[in-house]
XYZ file of C-alpha atoms in Angstrom:
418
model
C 1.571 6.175 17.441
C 3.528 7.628 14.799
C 3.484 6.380 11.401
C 5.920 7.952 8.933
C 6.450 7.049 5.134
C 10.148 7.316 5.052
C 10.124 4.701 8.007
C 7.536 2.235 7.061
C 8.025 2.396 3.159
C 11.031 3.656 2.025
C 11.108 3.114 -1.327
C 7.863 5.920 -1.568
C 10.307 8.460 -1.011
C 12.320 8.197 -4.119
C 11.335 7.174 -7.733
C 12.530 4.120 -9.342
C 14.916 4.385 -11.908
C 13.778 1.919 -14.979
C 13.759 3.800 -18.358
C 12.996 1.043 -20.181
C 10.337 -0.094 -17.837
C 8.917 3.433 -17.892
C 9.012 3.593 -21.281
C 6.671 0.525 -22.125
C 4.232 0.872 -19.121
C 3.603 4.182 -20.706
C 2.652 2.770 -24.019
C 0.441 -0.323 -22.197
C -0.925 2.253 -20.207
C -2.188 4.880 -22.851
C -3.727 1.806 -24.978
C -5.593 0.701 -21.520
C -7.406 4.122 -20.920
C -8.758 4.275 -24.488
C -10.860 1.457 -23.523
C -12.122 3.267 -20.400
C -14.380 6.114 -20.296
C -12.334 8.273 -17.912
C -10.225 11.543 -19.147
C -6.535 11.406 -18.520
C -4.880 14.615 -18.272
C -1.238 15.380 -17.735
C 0.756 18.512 -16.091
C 1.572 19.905 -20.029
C -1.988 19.975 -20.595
C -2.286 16.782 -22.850
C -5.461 14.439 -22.291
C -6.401 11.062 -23.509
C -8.724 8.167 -22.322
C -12.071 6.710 -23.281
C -13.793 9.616 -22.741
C -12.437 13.364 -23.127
C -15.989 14.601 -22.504
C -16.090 17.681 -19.497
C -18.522 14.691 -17.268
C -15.636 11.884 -17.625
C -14.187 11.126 -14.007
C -10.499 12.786 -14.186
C -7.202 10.928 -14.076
C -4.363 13.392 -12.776
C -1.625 12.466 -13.590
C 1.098 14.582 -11.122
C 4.320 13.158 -12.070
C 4.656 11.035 -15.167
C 8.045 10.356 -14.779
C 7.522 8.549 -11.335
C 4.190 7.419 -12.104
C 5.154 5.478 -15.222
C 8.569 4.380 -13.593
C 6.722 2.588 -10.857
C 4.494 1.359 -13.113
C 6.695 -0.771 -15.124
C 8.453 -1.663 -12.070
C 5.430 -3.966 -10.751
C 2.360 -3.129 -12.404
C -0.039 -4.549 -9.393
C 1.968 -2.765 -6.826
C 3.059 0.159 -8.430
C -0.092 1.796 -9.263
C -1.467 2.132 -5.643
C 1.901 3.231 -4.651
C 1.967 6.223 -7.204
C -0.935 7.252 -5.289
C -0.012 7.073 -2.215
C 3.043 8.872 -3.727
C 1.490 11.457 -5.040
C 2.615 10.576 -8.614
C -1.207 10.756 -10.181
C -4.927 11.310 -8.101
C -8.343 11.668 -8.748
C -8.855 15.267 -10.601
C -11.278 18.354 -9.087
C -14.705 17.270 -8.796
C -14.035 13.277 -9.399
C -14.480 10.972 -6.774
C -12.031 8.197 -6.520
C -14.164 5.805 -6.343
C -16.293 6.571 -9.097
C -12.492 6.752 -10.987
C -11.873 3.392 -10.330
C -14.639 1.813 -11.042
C -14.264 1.852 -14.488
C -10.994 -0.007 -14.544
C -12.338 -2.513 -11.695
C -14.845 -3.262 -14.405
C -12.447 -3.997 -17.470
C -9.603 -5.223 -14.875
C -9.401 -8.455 -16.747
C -9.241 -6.944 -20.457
C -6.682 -3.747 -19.902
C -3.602 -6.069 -20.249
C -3.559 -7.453 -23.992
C -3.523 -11.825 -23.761
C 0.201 -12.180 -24.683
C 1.163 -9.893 -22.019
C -0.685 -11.697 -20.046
C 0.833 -14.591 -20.233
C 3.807 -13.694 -19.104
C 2.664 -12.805 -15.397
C 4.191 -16.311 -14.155
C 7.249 -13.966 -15.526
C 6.815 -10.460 -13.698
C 4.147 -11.103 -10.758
C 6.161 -10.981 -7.174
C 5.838 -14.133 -5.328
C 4.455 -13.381 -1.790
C 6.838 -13.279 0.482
C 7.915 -16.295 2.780
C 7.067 -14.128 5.781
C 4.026 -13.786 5.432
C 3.114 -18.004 5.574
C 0.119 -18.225 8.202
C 2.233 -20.182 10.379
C 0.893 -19.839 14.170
C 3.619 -17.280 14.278
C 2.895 -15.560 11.131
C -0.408 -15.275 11.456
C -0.113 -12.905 14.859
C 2.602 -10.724 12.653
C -0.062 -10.795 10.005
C -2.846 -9.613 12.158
C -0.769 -7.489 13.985
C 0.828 -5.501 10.763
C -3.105 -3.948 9.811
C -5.072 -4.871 13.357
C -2.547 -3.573 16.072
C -2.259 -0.477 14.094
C -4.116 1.664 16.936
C -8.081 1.018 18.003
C -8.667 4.608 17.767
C -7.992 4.631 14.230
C -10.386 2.022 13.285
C -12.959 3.599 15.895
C -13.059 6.994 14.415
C -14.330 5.566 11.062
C -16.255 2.539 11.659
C -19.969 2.749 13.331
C -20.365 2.355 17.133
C -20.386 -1.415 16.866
C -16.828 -1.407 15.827
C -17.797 -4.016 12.940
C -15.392 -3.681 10.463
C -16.819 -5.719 8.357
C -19.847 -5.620 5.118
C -22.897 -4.298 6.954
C -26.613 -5.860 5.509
C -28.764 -2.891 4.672
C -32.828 -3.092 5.082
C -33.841 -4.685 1.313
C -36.539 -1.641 0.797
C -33.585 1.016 0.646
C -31.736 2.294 -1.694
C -28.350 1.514 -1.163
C -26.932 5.002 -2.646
C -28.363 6.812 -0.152
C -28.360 4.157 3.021
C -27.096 5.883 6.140
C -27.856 3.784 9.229
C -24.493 1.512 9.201
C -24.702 1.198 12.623
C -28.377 -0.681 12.567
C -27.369 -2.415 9.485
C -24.409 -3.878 11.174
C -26.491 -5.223 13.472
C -28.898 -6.530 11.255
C -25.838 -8.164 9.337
C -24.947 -9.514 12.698
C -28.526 -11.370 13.510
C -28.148 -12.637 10.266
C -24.751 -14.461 10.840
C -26.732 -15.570 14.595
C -30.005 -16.848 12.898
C -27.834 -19.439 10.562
C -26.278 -20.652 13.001
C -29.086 -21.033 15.342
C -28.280 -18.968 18.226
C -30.444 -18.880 21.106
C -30.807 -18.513 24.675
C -28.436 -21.435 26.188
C -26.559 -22.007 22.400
C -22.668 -23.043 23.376
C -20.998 -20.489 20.899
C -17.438 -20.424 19.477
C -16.221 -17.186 17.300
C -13.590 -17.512 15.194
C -12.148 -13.458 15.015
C -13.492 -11.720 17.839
C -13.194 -8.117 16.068
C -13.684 -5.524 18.625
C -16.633 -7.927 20.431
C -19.869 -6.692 18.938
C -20.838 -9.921 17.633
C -20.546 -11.752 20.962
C -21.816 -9.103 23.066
C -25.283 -9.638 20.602
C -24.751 -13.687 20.722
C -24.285 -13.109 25.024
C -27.889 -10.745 24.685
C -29.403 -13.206 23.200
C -28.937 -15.718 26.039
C -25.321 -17.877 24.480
C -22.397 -18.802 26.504
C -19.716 -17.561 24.208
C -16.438 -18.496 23.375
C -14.699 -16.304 21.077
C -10.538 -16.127 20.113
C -8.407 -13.186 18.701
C -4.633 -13.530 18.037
C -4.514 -9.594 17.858
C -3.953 -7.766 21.376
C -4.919 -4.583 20.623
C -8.146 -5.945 19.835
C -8.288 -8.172 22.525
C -7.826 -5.485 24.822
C -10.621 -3.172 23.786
C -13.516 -5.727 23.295
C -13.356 -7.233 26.624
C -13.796 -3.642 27.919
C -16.784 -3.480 25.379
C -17.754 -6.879 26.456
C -17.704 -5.143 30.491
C -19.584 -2.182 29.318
C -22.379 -4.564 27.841
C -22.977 -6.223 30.655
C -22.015 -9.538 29.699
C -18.834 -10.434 30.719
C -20.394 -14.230 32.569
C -21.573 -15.120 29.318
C -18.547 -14.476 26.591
C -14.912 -15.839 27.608
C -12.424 -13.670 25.381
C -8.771 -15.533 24.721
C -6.073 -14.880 22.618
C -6.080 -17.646 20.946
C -5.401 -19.382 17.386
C -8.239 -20.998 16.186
C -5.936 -24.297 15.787
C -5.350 -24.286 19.391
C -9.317 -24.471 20.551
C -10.327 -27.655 22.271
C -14.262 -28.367 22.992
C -17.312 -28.786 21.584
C -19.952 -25.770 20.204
C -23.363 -25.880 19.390
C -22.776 -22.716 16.684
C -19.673 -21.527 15.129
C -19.416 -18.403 13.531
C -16.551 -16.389 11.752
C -17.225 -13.082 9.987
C -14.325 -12.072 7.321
C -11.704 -13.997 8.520
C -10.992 -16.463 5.908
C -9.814 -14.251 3.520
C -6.972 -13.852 6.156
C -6.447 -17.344 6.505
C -4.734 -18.367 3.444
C -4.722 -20.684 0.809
C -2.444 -23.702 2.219
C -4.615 -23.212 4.998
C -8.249 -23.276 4.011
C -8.663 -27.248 5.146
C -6.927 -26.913 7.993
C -9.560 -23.885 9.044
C -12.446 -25.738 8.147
C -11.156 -29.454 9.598
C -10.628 -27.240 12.741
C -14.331 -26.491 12.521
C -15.588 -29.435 11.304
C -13.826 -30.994 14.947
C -14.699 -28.513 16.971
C -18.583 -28.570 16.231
C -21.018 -30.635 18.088
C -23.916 -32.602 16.720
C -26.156 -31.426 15.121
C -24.267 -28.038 15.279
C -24.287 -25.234 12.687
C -21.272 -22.907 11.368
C -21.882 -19.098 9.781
C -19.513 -17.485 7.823
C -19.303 -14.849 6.135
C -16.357 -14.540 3.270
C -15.561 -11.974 0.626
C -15.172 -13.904 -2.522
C -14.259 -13.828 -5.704
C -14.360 -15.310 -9.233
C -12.692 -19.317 -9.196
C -10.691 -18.286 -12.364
C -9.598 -14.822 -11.305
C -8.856 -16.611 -7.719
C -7.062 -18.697 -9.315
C -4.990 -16.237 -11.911
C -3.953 -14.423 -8.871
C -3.502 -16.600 -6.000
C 0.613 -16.869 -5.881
C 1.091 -13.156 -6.833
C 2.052 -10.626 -4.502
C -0.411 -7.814 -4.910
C -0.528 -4.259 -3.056
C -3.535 -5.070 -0.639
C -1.180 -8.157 0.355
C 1.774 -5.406 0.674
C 0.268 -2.639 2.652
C -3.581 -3.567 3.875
C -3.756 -7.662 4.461
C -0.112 -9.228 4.242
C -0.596 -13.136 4.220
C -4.198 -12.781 2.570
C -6.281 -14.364 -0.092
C -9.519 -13.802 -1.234
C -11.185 -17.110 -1.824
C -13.953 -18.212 -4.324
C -17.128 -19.844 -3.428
C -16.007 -22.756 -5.172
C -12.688 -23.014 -3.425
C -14.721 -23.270 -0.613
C -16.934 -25.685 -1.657
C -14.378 -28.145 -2.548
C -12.071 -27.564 0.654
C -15.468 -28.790 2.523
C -16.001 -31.853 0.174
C -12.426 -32.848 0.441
C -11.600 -31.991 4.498
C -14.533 -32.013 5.654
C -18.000 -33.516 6.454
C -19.772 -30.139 5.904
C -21.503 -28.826 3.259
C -23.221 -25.136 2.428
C -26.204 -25.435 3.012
C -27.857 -21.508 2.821
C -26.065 -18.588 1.697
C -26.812 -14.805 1.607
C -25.246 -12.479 -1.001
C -23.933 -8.869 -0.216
C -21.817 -7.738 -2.606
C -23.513 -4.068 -3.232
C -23.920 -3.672 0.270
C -19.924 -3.884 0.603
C -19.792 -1.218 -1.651
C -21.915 0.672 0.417
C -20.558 -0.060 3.495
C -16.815 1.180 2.530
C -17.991 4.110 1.147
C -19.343 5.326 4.603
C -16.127 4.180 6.233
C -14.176 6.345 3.241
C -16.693 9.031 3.818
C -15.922 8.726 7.724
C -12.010 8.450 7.542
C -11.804 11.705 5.229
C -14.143 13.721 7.647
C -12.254 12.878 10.889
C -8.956 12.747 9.233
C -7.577 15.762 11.104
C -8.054 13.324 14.584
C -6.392 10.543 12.687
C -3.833 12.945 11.486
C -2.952 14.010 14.984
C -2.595 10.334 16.209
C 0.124 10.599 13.886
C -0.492 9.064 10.760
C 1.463 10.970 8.425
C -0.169 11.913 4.663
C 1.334 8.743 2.700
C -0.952 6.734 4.990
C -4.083 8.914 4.135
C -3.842 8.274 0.744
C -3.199 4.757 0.936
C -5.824 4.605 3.021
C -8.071 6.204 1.072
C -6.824 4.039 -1.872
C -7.662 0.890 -0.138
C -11.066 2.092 0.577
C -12.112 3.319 -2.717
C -10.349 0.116 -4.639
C -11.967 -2.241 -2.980
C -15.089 -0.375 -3.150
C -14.915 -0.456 -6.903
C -14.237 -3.849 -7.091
C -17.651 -4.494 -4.757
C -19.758 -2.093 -7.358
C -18.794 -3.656 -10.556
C -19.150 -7.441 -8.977
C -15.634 -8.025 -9.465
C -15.445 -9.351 -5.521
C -18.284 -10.587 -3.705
C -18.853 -11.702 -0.328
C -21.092 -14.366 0.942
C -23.077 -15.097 4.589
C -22.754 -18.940 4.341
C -24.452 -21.547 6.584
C -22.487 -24.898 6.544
C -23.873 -28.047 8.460
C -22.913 -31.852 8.477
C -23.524 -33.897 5.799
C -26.461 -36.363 5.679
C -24.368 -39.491 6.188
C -26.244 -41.966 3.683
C -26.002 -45.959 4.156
């Protein structure tokens, strides 16, 4: 597969032409950085930021010109695509994670209040296109799963989980290594809430690449799991082969509003967030119907702040553009009420993993630079390694400073009362 930046995003390969734009994203831009202890420096040797000290993680700024231009075009998209530009990039010695951390952590405070106000005004609306429809979701799914499976499997751990791993609680989580047996151990957890055991009817909602049903299948389930992405379809049922479990786990491509039945466990890891917004009750009324009595759900769902979720929810940001189109990031109170008001279930245990998200993406970003050059000759071009490399370090950033979270939730039925 060939993926080339002139092709797939044209509008990288030229720089916008807005002045005026230019002009005041410059000013709201140099006020931002005072407030953030990072050192700005520029090609004519001119630095500013929070913190000019020789430690200070370095903002490079390449080209101002097209940096600042696509900044005031769209502030929420145009800063990730100056990097994957080229316009600006972490500077020698500064990790870009540890660059944008800072501004994760004062993301709600760079804009001053009356700007602010006037998103309603500037924001993109998310494009009609990308409406989970039945339809939509598969073009969705496809635009970030379908990409190529030997992409995702020369960064993620031999499980294929691409997904927040659970790291042993006695280890520090700067140094943690073993993704591959805390992926599992995330896994088991997602299995024990929903009681999964030897003869446990089991549907999965996002099959992945299969490692959570070849575990569910070990453990002695029938399983039932549904993808609407080929590519992935493909590859786990030869995983599913390879495990030796093919008699217990029935792969389909299938929406999960087109499954008929009735499971003893349901479980869905990080596919909410995919599911969006207008959609939400119609996910969970599709569980709520499909489980059996007495059954129990698992889910696990990056999540963020209610009032932040709900700041951003009809904006058109650049994860929705180039990582997740048709996405939204729900909070745990979103979710909570979409269960009281579609419903008959209720959350009844939950599991928080926030800093282990962090930690998990920075072994995939770790990963993805090292085998870059087999990537590379795939042929994913350079604009896709850095937005690749963007993506991994934003959301990483966002996972260290708490500004997303993400959640193992078990959800059973209701006590029905008189």
């Amino acid at each position: 597969m060939t993926v080339s930046s002139t092709m797939h995003w044209p509008s990288l390969a030229r720089s916008p032409r807005a002045p005026l734009h230019a002009k005041v994203a410059r000013s709201i831009f140099e006020r931002a950085v005072r407030m953030v202890p990072v050192r700005v420096v520029t090609p004519d040797g001119r630095s500013c930021g929070g913190d000019t000290g020789p430690s200070a993680p370095v903002f490079e700024i390449v080209r101002p010109g097209s940096f600042f231009a696509r900044l005031g075009r769209d502030t929420k998209v145009g800063f990730g695509e100056a990097y994957m530009a080229g316009d600006w990039r972490a500077g020698p010695g500064t990790d870009l994670a540890d660059l944008l951390t800072p501004f994760a952590a004062r993301l709600t405070t760079l804009v001053p209040q009356p700007l602010q106000r006037l998103r309603a005004v500037v924001d993109q609306r998310i494009p009609a296109h990308h409406e989970n429809t039945l339809e939509g979701s598969r073009d969705n799914i496809e635009a970030h799963y379908d990409l190529s499976n030997d992409l995702f499997a020369a960064f993620l751990d031999p499980t294929m989980s691409y997904s927040s791993a659970w790291f042993p609680d006695d280890v520090d989580l700067v140094g943690a290594g073993d993704l591959e047996g805390a992926q599992l151990r995330k896994i088991d957890g997602i299995l024990d809430f929903a009681g999964v055991r030897e003869g446990t009817r089991v549907l999965e909602i996002g099959t992945g690449w299969g490692a959570l049903a070849i575990r569910a299948a070990q453990r002695g389930a029938q399983v039932t799991t549904v993808t609407i992405s080929q590519e992935q379809l493909d590859l786990a049922t030869k995983r599913v082969a390879e495990a030796g479990v093919s008699h217990r786990v029935d792969l389909r491509l299938q929406d999960y509003r087109e499954v008929v039945g009735d499971f003893d466990a349901i479980v869905s890891v990080e596919m909410i967030e995919a599911v969006g917004e207008e959609y939400w009750p119609t996910y969970f009324a599709a569980i709520d119907r499909l489980l059996a009595p007495g059954g129990k759900v698992s889910i696990q769902a990056i999540t963020m702040a209610h009032e932040r979720m709900l700041a951003t929810r009809r904006s058109f940001g650049w994860i929705q553009k180039y990582i997740f189109p048709g996405g939204l990031i729900p909070s745990l109170q979103a979710i909570d009420e979409t269960l009281a008001a579609h419903t008959s279930l209720r959350v009844s245990q939950r599991r928080e993993l926030g800093p282990h998200y962090a930690r998990t993406l920075r072994l995939w970003r770790d990963r993805f630079t090292q085998e870059w050059p087999a990537i590379h000759a795939q042929g994913f071009d350079e604009t896709f390694r850095r937005m690749w490399e963007f993506y991994l370090a934003y959301c990483e950033a966002g996972f260290r400073t708490g500004y997303l979270g993400v959640s193992q939730l078990q959800l059973t039925r209701a006590p029905a009362w008189g």
